[in-house]
């Protein structure tokens, strides 16, 4: 739902700003064109009335064929002159509108001419939206706010095998995509205008969902978080959810920097397609954890149990992130240095390991 709301808001804002940029330039020409059309139509109506009168006189034998042709030629010439005179009177309005458009094109910065100001790009990396109505100079593009949504695969490892992703010895079922990460972050350049290094600081929400292996479920007994066989009926679905609020602090390195000159100063072109590496750390606070079981038995086809986890889960997490990207396609790995689960559990795989891909980026 959060993704849909953000996407719809972004699409509406994009459509509005794009129409506003075109409106001022189109209005002058449109108004002038309509005035010309009005003059021509009005004069032709009056001309046709006079031509009809000539035809009536000819049918009543009041005038001959030669006089008829002469009168029609005189009427056409009269209204041609009238139309030209009235259009000439409006010519100064058109010239003024033209001068203003040329003046704007020459004096306004290149970036204000709508070039890449607002973009919606859909590709392998999902949706990338750039809304930059207030950005004018290249320096403005070197700092921004960004909202990012990522789909993630979460696995748990032991301390001695910290990168054993999808380990068959784990108590958890191996699932490729089972979590999500939502981040709002601020990004700005470190160093001078040509520096390829940026820093990021943000606030995020992380949701980890993990399943027990087939036929088993999570339980809390005697203040111990455990995994046991399910005995209440036919188990349809079971998982554990951990929810966190976290703060990421990151550095982004542009590997193929491109530059643009503006008013005699050279800037890193942050609108160009870039190869990037992102590295950073994060710290988070657990805000909720729960066990979900859905099953059927002889009395009901659908029974749902939700239980808040009070034992076996640590309240704080700390870890590091490494990511690579190109032109909106970003993948990353996150590793928890602190265990997600504490000593009040029989679980042996306690350290979170995540691999994710960003499916939406909205850049302001």
Coordinates of C-alpha atoms in Angstrom, one line a residue:
X1 CA 0.0 0.0 0.0
X2 CA 2.8 2.4 0.8
X3 CA 4.4 1.7 -2.5
X4 CA 1.1 2.3 -4.4
X5 CA 0.5 5.6 -2.6
X6 CA 4.0 6.8 -3.3
X7 CA 3.8 5.8 -6.9
X8 CA 0.4 7.4 -7.5
X9 CA 1.6 10.6 -5.8
X10 CA 4.7 10.7 -7.9
X11 CA 2.8 10.1 -11.2
X12 CA 0.3 12.9 -10.4
X13 CA 3.1 15.3 -9.5
X14 CA 5.0 14.4 -12.7
X15 CA 2.0 15.0 -14.9
X16 CA 1.2 18.3 -13.3
X17 CA 4.7 19.8 -13.5
X18 CA 5.2 18.6 -17.1
X19 CA 2.1 20.4 -18.2
X20 CA 3.0 23.5 -16.4
X21 CA 6.4 23.7 -18.1
X22 CA 4.7 23.5 -21.6
X23 CA 1.9 25.9 -20.8
X24 CA 3.7 29.3 -20.8
X25 CA 5.4 28.7 -24.1
X26 CA 2.2 27.4 -25.8
X27 CA -0.1 30.1 -24.6
X28 CA 1.3 33.0 -26.6
X29 CA 1.2 31.2 -29.9
X30 CA -2.2 29.6 -29.2
X31 CA -3.8 33.0 -28.4
X32 CA -2.3 34.6 -31.4
X33 CA -3.4 31.8 -33.7
X34 CA -6.9 32.0 -32.4
X35 CA -7.1 35.8 -33.0
X36 CA -6.0 35.3 -36.6
X37 CA -8.6 32.6 -37.1
X38 CA -11.3 34.9 -35.7
X39 CA -10.4 37.7 -38.1
X40 CA -10.4 35.5 -41.1
X41 CA -13.7 33.8 -40.2
X42 CA -15.4 37.1 -39.4
X43 CA -14.3 38.8 -42.7
X44 CA -15.2 35.7 -44.8
X45 CA -18.7 35.8 -43.4
X46 CA -19.2 39.4 -44.4
X47 CA -17.6 38.7 -47.8
X48 CA -19.9 35.8 -48.5
X49 CA -23.0 37.9 -47.7
X50 CA -21.9 40.5 -50.3
X51 CA -21.2 37.8 -52.9
X52 CA -24.7 36.3 -52.3
X53 CA -26.2 39.7 -53.0
X54 CA -24.4 39.9 -56.3
X55 CA -25.7 36.4 -57.3
X56 CA -29.3 37.4 -56.4
X57 CA -29.0 40.6 -58.6
X58 CA -27.6 38.4 -61.5
X59 CA -30.5 36.0 -61.2
X60 CA -33.0 38.9 -61.3
X61 CA -31.3 40.2 -64.4
X62 CA -30.3 43.4 -62.7
X63 CA -26.7 42.9 -63.8
X64 CA -25.0 41.1 -66.6
X65 CA -22.4 38.3 -66.5
X66 CA -19.4 40.6 -67.0
X67 CA -20.5 43.0 -64.3
X68 CA -21.1 40.0 -62.0
X69 CA -17.5 38.8 -62.4
X70 CA -16.2 42.4 -61.9
X71 CA -18.2 42.9 -58.7
X72 CA -17.1 39.6 -57.3
X73 CA -13.4 40.4 -58.0
X74 CA -13.7 43.8 -56.4
X75 CA -15.4 42.3 -53.2
X76 CA -12.7 39.6 -52.9
X77 CA -9.9 42.2 -53.3
X78 CA -11.6 44.4 -50.7
X79 CA -11.8 41.7 -48.0
X80 CA -8.3 40.4 -48.8
X81 CA -7.0 43.9 -48.1
X82 CA -9.1 44.1 -44.9
X83 CA -7.9 40.8 -43.6
X84 CA -4.2 41.8 -44.2
X85 CA -4.7 45.1 -42.5
X86 CA -6.2 43.6 -39.4
X87 CA -3.6 40.9 -39.2
X88 CA -0.9 43.5 -39.6
X89 CA -2.4 45.4 -36.6
X90 CA -2.0 42.2 -34.5
X91 CA 1.5 41.5 -35.7
X92 CA 3.1 43.4 -32.9
X93 CA 1.5 41.0 -30.4
X94 CA 3.0 38.0 -32.1
X95 CA 6.4 39.7 -32.4
X96 CA 6.4 40.5 -28.7
X97 CA 5.5 36.9 -27.8
X98 CA 8.2 35.6 -30.0
X99 CA 10.8 38.0 -28.5
X100 CA 9.9 36.8 -25.0
X101 CA 10.3 33.1 -26.0
X102 CA 13.7 33.8 -27.5
X103 CA 14.7 35.8 -24.5
X104 CA 13.8 32.9 -22.2
X105 CA 15.5 30.3 -24.3
X106 CA 18.8 32.4 -24.3
X107 CA 18.9 33.7 -20.8
X108 CA 17.4 30.7 -18.8
X109 CA 19.9 28.0 -17.8
X110 CA 20.0 25.0 -20.1
X111 CA 18.5 22.8 -17.4
X112 CA 15.4 24.9 -17.2
X113 CA 14.4 24.0 -20.8
X114 CA 12.8 20.8 -19.6
X115 CA 15.7 18.6 -20.6
X116 CA 15.6 15.6 -18.3
X117 CA 13.9 17.7 -15.6
X118 CA 11.2 15.1 -14.9
X119 CA 11.6 11.4 -15.7
X120 CA 9.8 8.1 -15.3
X121 CA 12.0 5.2 -16.3
X122 CA 10.8 1.6 -16.2
X123 CA 13.4 -1.2 -16.7
X124 CA 15.1 -4.2 -15.1
X125 CA 15.6 -2.3 -11.9
X126 CA 11.9 -1.5 -11.5
X127 CA 10.6 2.1 -11.5
X128 CA 12.9 5.1 -11.3
X129 CA 11.1 8.5 -10.9
X130 CA 12.9 11.8 -10.9
X131 CA 10.9 15.0 -10.0
X132 CA 13.2 18.0 -10.2
X133 CA 11.0 21.0 -10.8
X134 CA 12.9 23.2 -8.4
X135 CA 16.4 22.2 -9.7
X136 CA 18.0 24.8 -12.1
X137 CA 21.8 24.5 -12.0
X138 CA 24.0 21.4 -12.1
X139 CA 24.9 22.0 -8.4
X140 CA 21.2 21.5 -7.5
X141 CA 21.4 17.9 -8.8
X142 CA 24.3 17.1 -6.4
X143 CA 22.0 16.9 -3.4
X144 CA 18.6 15.3 -3.3
X145 CA 16.0 13.4 -1.3
X146 CA 15.1 9.9 -2.3
X147 CA 12.5 7.3 -1.4
X148 CA 13.5 3.7 -2.1
X149 CA 11.6 0.4 -2.0
X150 CA 13.5 -2.9 -2.2
X151 CA 12.4 -6.5 -2.2
X152 CA 14.8 -8.7 -0.2
X153 CA 15.7 -12.3 0.4
X154 CA 16.5 -12.9 4.1
X155 CA 18.5 -15.8 5.4
X156 CA 20.1 -16.6 8.8
X157 CA 23.6 -17.8 9.4
X158 CA 25.8 -19.0 12.2
X159 CA 28.6 -16.9 13.6
X160 CA 31.4 -19.1 12.2
X161 CA 29.8 -19.1 8.7
X162 CA 28.6 -15.5 8.3
X163 CA 27.9 -15.7 4.5
X164 CA 26.2 -19.0 4.3
X165 CA 23.1 -17.8 2.4
X166 CA 20.3 -20.4 1.9
X167 CA 22.1 -22.9 4.1
X168 CA 20.4 -26.3 4.2
X169 CA 21.4 -26.9 7.8
X170 CA 19.4 -23.9 9.0
X171 CA 16.2 -24.3 10.9
X172 CA 14.5 -21.9 8.5
X173 CA 13.0 -22.7 5.1
X174 CA 15.1 -21.4 2.2
X175 CA 13.0 -18.6 0.5
X176 CA 14.4 -16.3 -2.2
X177 CA 12.2 -13.3 -1.6
X178 CA 10.6 -12.9 1.9
X179 CA 11.3 -9.4 3.2
X180 CA 11.1 -5.7 2.3
X181 CA 13.1 -2.5 3.0
X182 CA 11.7 1.0 2.7
X183 CA 14.1 4.0 3.1
X184 CA 13.8 7.8 2.9
X185 CA 17.3 9.3 2.6
X186 CA 19.1 12.5 2.0
X187 CA 22.1 12.5 -0.4
X188 CA 24.8 15.2 -0.9
X189 CA 28.2 15.5 -2.5
X190 CA 31.4 15.3 -0.4
X191 CA 34.2 17.6 -1.5
X192 CA 34.2 20.0 -4.5
X193 CA 31.7 20.0 -7.4
X194 CA 33.8 17.4 -9.3
X195 CA 34.0 15.0 -6.5
X196 CA 32.6 11.5 -7.3
X197 CA 31.9 10.8 -3.6
X198 CA 28.5 11.3 -1.9
X199 CA 27.2 10.7 1.6
X200 CA 23.7 9.4 2.5
X201 CA 21.8 9.5 5.7
X202 CA 18.2 8.3 6.1
X203 CA 15.5 6.6 8.0
X204 CA 14.1 3.2 7.1
X205 CA 11.7 0.4 7.8
X206 CA 12.7 -3.2 7.5
X207 CA 10.4 -6.2 7.6
X208 CA 11.9 -9.7 7.8
X209 CA 9.7 -12.7 7.3
X210 CA 11.1 -16.2 7.8
X211 CA 9.4 -19.6 7.6
X212 CA 10.1 -22.8 9.6
X213 CA 10.7 -25.9 7.5
X214 CA 7.8 -28.0 6.4
X215 CA 5.5 -29.4 9.1
X216 CA 7.1 -27.3 11.9
X217 CA 6.3 -24.0 13.5
X218 CA 7.7 -21.5 16.0
X219 CA 6.6 -21.7 19.6
X220 CA 7.2 -19.9 22.9
X221 CA 7.3 -22.2 25.9
X222 CA 9.0 -21.5 29.3
X223 CA 10.3 -18.2 27.9
X224 CA 12.2 -20.0 25.1
X225 CA 11.7 -19.4 21.4
X226 CA 11.7 -22.8 19.7
X227 CA 10.8 -24.7 16.5
X228 CA 8.7 -27.8 16.9
X229 CA 6.4 -30.1 15.0
X230 CA 2.9 -28.8 14.5
X231 CA 0.3 -31.0 16.1
X232 CA -3.0 -28.9 16.0
X233 CA -4.1 -29.9 12.5
X234 CA -3.1 -29.5 8.9
X235 CA -0.6 -26.6 8.7
X236 CA -1.2 -24.3 5.7
X237 CA 1.2 -21.5 6.4
X238 CA 3.6 -20.5 9.2
X239 CA 6.2 -17.7 9.6
X240 CA 7.8 -15.3 12.0
X241 CA 7.9 -11.6 11.4
X242 CA 10.4 -9.1 12.7
X243 CA 9.9 -5.4 12.2
X244 CA 12.6 -2.7 12.6
X245 CA 13.1 1.0 12.3
X246 CA 16.7 1.7 11.3
X247 CA 19.1 4.5 10.4
X248 CA 21.5 3.9 7.5
X249 CA 24.7 6.0 7.0
X250 CA 26.3 5.4 3.6
X251 CA 28.9 6.5 1.1
X252 CA 28.3 6.4 -2.6
X253 CA 31.2 6.3 -5.1
X254 CA 30.6 7.2 -8.8
X255 CA 32.9 5.0 -10.9
X256 CA 32.4 6.6 -14.3
X257 CA 32.1 10.3 -13.5
X258 CA 30.9 12.7 -16.3
X259 CA 31.1 16.4 -16.1
X260 CA 29.1 19.4 -17.3
X261 CA 30.2 23.1 -17.5
X262 CA 27.9 25.9 -16.2
X263 CA 28.8 29.6 -15.9
X264 CA 32.5 28.7 -16.2
X265 CA 32.5 26.1 -13.5
X266 CA 32.7 22.3 -14.1
X267 CA 30.3 20.1 -12.2
X268 CA 29.8 16.3 -11.8
X269 CA 26.8 15.5 -14.0
X270 CA 24.6 13.8 -11.6
X271 CA 21.9 13.3 -14.2
X272 CA 24.1 11.0 -16.4
X273 CA 23.9 7.2 -16.2
X274 CA 26.4 6.1 -13.5
X275 CA 28.1 3.0 -12.3
X276 CA 28.1 3.3 -8.5
X277 CA 29.3 1.4 -5.4
X278 CA 27.5 2.0 -2.1
X279 CA 28.9 1.0 1.3
X280 CA 27.7 1.9 4.7
X281 CA 26.5 0.8 8.2
X282 CA 23.1 0.8 9.8
X283 CA 21.6 0.5 13.3
X284 CA 18.1 -0.4 14.1
X285 CA 15.5 -0.9 16.8
X286 CA 13.0 -3.8 16.8
X287 CA 9.5 -2.5 17.1
X288 CA 7.5 -5.7 16.8
X289 CA 7.8 -9.5 16.3
X290 CA 5.1 -12.1 15.9
X291 CA 4.4 -15.7 15.0
X292 CA 1.7 -16.4 12.4
X293 CA 0.1 -19.8 11.9
X294 CA -2.7 -20.8 9.6
X295 CA -4.1 -24.3 9.6
X296 CA -7.2 -26.5 9.3
X297 CA -8.7 -29.3 11.4
X298 CA -11.8 -31.4 11.7
X299 CA -13.9 -28.4 12.9
X300 CA -12.7 -25.6 10.6
X301 CA -11.0 -25.2 7.2
X302 CA -9.3 -21.9 8.2
X303 CA -7.9 -21.1 11.7
X304 CA -5.4 -18.3 12.1
X305 CA -3.2 -17.7 15.1
X306 CA -1.1 -14.7 15.8
X307 CA 1.2 -14.5 18.8
X308 CA 3.4 -11.7 19.9
X309 CA 7.0 -12.8 20.5
X310 CA 8.2 -11.7 23.9
X311 CA 11.4 -13.9 24.2
X312 CA 14.3 -14.9 22.1
X313 CA 14.7 -11.8 19.9
X314 CA 17.2 -9.0 20.4
X315 CA 15.8 -5.4 20.4
X316 CA 18.8 -3.9 18.6
X317 CA 20.6 -4.7 15.3
X318 CA 23.8 -3.4 13.8
X319 CA 25.3 -4.2 10.5
X320 CA 26.9 -3.2 7.2
X321 CA 25.8 -2.8 3.6
X322 CA 27.5 -3.2 0.2
X323 CA 25.7 -2.4 -3.1
X324 CA 26.4 -1.8 -6.8
X325 CA 24.2 -0.1 -9.3
X326 CA 23.9 1.4 -12.8
X327 CA 21.3 3.9 -14.0
X328 CA 18.6 3.1 -11.4
X329 CA 19.4 -0.7 -11.3
X330 CA 20.7 -1.3 -7.7
X331 CA 21.4 -4.5 -5.8
X332 CA 22.8 -4.8 -2.4
X333 CA 23.9 -7.2 0.4
X334 CA 23.3 -6.4 4.1
X335 CA 24.9 -8.3 7.0
X336 CA 23.9 -8.1 10.6
X337 CA 26.9 -8.1 12.9
X338 CA 24.7 -8.5 16.0
X339 CA 22.5 -11.6 16.3
X340 CA 18.8 -11.2 15.6
X341 CA 18.0 -14.0 18.1
X342 CA 19.5 -14.1 21.7
X343 CA 20.2 -16.9 24.1
X344 CA 16.5 -17.5 25.0
X345 CA 16.1 -19.6 21.9
X346 CA 17.1 -23.0 20.6
X347 CA 17.8 -21.6 17.1
X348 CA 21.4 -22.0 15.9
X349 CA 21.3 -19.6 12.9
X350 CA 20.9 -16.2 14.5
X351 CA 22.6 -13.6 12.2
X352 CA 20.7 -12.0 9.4
X353 CA 22.0 -11.9 5.9
X354 CA 20.0 -10.1 3.2
X355 CA 20.3 -9.8 -0.6
X356 CA 18.0 -7.2 -2.1
X357 CA 17.1 -5.3 -5.3
X358 CA 15.6 -1.8 -5.4
X359 CA 12.4 -1.9 -7.4
X360 CA 11.4 1.7 -7.0
X361 CA 13.3 5.0 -6.6
X362 CA 11.6 8.4 -6.3
X363 CA 14.1 11.2 -6.5
X364 CA 13.2 14.8 -5.4

